[in-house]
Short mmCIF file of C-alpha atoms in Angstrom, two decimals:
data_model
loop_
_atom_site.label_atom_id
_atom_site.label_comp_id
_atom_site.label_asym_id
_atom_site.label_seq_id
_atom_site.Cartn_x
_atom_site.Cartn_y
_atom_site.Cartn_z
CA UNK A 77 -59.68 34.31 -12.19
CA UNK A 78 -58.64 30.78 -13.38
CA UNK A 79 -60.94 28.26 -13.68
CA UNK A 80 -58.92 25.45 -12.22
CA UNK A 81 -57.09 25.06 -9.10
CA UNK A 82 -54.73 22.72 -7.50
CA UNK A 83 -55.80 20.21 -5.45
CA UNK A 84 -52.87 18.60 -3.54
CA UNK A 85 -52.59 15.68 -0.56
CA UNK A 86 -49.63 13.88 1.34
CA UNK A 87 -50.17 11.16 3.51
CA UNK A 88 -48.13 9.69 6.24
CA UNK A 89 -48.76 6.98 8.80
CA UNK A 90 -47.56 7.97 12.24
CA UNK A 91 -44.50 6.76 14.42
CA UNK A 92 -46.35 6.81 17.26
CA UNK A 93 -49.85 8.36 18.68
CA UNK A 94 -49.97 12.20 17.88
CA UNK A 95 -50.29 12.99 21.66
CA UNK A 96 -47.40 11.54 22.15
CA UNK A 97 -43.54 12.84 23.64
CA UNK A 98 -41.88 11.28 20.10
CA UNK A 99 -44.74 13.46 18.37
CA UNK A 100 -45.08 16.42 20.41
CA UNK A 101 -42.87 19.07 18.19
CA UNK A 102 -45.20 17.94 15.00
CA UNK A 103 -48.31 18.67 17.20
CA UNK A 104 -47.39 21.28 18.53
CA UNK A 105 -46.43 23.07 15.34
CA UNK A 106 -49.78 22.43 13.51
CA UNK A 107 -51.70 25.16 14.37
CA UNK A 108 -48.81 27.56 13.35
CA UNK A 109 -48.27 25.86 10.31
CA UNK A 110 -51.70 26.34 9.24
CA UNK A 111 -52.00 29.81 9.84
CA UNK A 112 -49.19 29.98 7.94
CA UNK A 113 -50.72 27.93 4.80
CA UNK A 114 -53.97 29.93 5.93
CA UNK A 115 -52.42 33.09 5.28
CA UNK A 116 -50.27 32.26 2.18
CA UNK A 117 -50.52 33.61 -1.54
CA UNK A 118 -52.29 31.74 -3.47
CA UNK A 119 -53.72 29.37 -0.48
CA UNK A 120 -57.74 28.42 -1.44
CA UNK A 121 -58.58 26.16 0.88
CA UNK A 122 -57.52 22.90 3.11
CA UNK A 123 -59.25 19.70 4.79
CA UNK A 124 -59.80 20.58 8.49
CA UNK A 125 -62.44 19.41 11.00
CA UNK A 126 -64.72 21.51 13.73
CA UNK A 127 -61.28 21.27 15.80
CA UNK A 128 -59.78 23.56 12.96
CA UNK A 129 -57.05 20.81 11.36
CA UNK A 130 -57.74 17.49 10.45
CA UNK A 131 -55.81 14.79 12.75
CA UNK A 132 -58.78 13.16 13.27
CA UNK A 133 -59.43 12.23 9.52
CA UNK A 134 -57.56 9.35 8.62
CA UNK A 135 -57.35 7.86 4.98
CA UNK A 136 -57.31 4.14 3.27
CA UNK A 137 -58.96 3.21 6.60
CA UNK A 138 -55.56 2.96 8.48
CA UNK A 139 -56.26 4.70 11.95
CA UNK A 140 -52.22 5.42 12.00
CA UNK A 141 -52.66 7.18 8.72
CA UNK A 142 -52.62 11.31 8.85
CA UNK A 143 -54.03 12.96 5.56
CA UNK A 144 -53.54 16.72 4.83
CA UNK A 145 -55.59 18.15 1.72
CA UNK A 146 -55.66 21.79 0.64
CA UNK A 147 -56.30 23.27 -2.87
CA UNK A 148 -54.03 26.63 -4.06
CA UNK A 149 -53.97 28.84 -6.99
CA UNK A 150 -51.62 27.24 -8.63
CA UNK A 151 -47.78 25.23 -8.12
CA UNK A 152 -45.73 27.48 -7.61
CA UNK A 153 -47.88 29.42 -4.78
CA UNK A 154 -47.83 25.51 -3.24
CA UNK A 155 -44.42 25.15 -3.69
CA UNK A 156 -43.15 28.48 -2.24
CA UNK A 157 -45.27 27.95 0.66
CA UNK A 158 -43.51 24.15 1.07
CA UNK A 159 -40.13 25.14 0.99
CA UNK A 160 -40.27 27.97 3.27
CA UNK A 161 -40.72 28.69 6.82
CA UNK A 162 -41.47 26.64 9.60
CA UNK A 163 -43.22 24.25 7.13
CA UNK A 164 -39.71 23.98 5.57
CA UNK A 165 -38.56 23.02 8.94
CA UNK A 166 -41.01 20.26 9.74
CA UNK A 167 -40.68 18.47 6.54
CA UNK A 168 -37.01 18.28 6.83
CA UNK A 169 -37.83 16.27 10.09
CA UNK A 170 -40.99 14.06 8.68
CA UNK A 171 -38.81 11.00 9.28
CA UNK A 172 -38.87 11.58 12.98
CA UNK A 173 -42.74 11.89 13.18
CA UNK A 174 -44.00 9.75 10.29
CA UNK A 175 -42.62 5.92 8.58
CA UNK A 176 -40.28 5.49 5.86
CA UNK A 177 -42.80 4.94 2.94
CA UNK A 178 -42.13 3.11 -0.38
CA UNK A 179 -45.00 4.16 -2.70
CA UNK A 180 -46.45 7.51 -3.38
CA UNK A 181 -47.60 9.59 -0.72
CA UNK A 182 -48.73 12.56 -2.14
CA UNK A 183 -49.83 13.97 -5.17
CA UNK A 184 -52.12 16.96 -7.14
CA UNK A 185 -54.86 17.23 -9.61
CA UNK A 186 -56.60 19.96 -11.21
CA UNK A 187 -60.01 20.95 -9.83
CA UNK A 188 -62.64 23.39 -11.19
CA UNK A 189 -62.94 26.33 -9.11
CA UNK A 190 -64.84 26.26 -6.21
CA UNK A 191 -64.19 22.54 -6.08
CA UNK A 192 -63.28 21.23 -2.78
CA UNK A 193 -62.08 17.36 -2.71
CA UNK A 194 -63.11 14.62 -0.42
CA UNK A 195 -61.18 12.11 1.39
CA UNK A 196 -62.67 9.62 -1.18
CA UNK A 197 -61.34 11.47 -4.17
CA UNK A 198 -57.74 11.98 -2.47
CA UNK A 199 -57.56 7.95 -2.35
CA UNK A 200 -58.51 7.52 -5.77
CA UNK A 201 -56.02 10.12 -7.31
CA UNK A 202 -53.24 8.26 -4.69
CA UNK A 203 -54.10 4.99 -6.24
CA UNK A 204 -54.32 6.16 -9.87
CA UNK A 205 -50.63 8.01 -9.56
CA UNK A 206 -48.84 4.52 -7.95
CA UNK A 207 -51.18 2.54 -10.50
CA UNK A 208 -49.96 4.74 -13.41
CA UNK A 209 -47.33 7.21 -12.74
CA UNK A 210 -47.72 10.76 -12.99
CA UNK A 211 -50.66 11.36 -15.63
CA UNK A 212 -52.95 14.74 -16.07
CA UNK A 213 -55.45 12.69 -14.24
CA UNK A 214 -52.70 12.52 -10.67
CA UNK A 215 -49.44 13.83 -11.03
CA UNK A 216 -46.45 14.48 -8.60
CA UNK A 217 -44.14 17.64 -7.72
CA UNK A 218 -41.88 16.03 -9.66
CA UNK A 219 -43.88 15.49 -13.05
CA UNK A 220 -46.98 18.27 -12.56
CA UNK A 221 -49.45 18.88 -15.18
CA UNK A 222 -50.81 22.03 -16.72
CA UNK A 223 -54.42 22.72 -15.52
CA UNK A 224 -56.92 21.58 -18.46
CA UNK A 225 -56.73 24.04 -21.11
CA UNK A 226 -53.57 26.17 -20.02
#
């Protein structure tokens, strides 16, 4: 067992309210998705309320802003769950459901085991990555970091 896992968030600020018609293939696809991430190698842990996901979190106090959080063994178990599936499918259509950013939306960190982050400590890491670029501290798909002492 490794003593560090991957912590990861994305962020995206809606199109339009989630109950929405524009929205209703995204929310309708989140509880499928989940189980999906639920049941995935490598899959630890993720952000969800008493309803069992965690649309009604929102991050940087923006009340259009969705924020999904989960923590996995390591990169490539998050990456193979990413870019497969269903979850594939939904993040090939992100544009239709969520704004055009320009800064960094998501990123990772290393956490010791057990760790599980707060909303808090996913806006700091966001802020320190478009602030700094990708460092050991926040890094990016892109640019990842090993886990501390690896």
């Amino acid at each position: 067992m490794t003593s560090y896992e991957l912590a990861q968030v994305n962020i995206g600020r809606l199109k339009a309210p989630l109950d929405s018609p524009q929205l209703k293939d995204f929310a309708d696809n989140l509880e499928p998705v989940n189980a999906v991430a639920d049941a995935a190698d490598g899959f630890v842990w993720r952000l969800k309320t008493e309803a069992g996901d965690a649309t009604d979190l929102r991050i940087f106090g923006d009340e259009w802003m969705l924020v999904n959080m989960s923590v996995w063994r390591d990169n490539n178990a998050l990456t193979a769950f990413m870019y497969q599936g269903m979850h594939r499918e939904l993040l090939a259509r992100r544009y239709e459901f969520f704004e055009r950013m320009h800064e960094v939306m998501t990123t990772m960190w290393w956490v010791p085991a057990g760790h599980r982050p707060t909303v808090a400590e996913a806006e700091e890491r966001l802020l320190h990555v478009r602030e700094h670029g990708p460092t050991q501290y926040a890094f990016t798909l892109r640019k990842p970091f090993p886990a501390p002492g690896a």
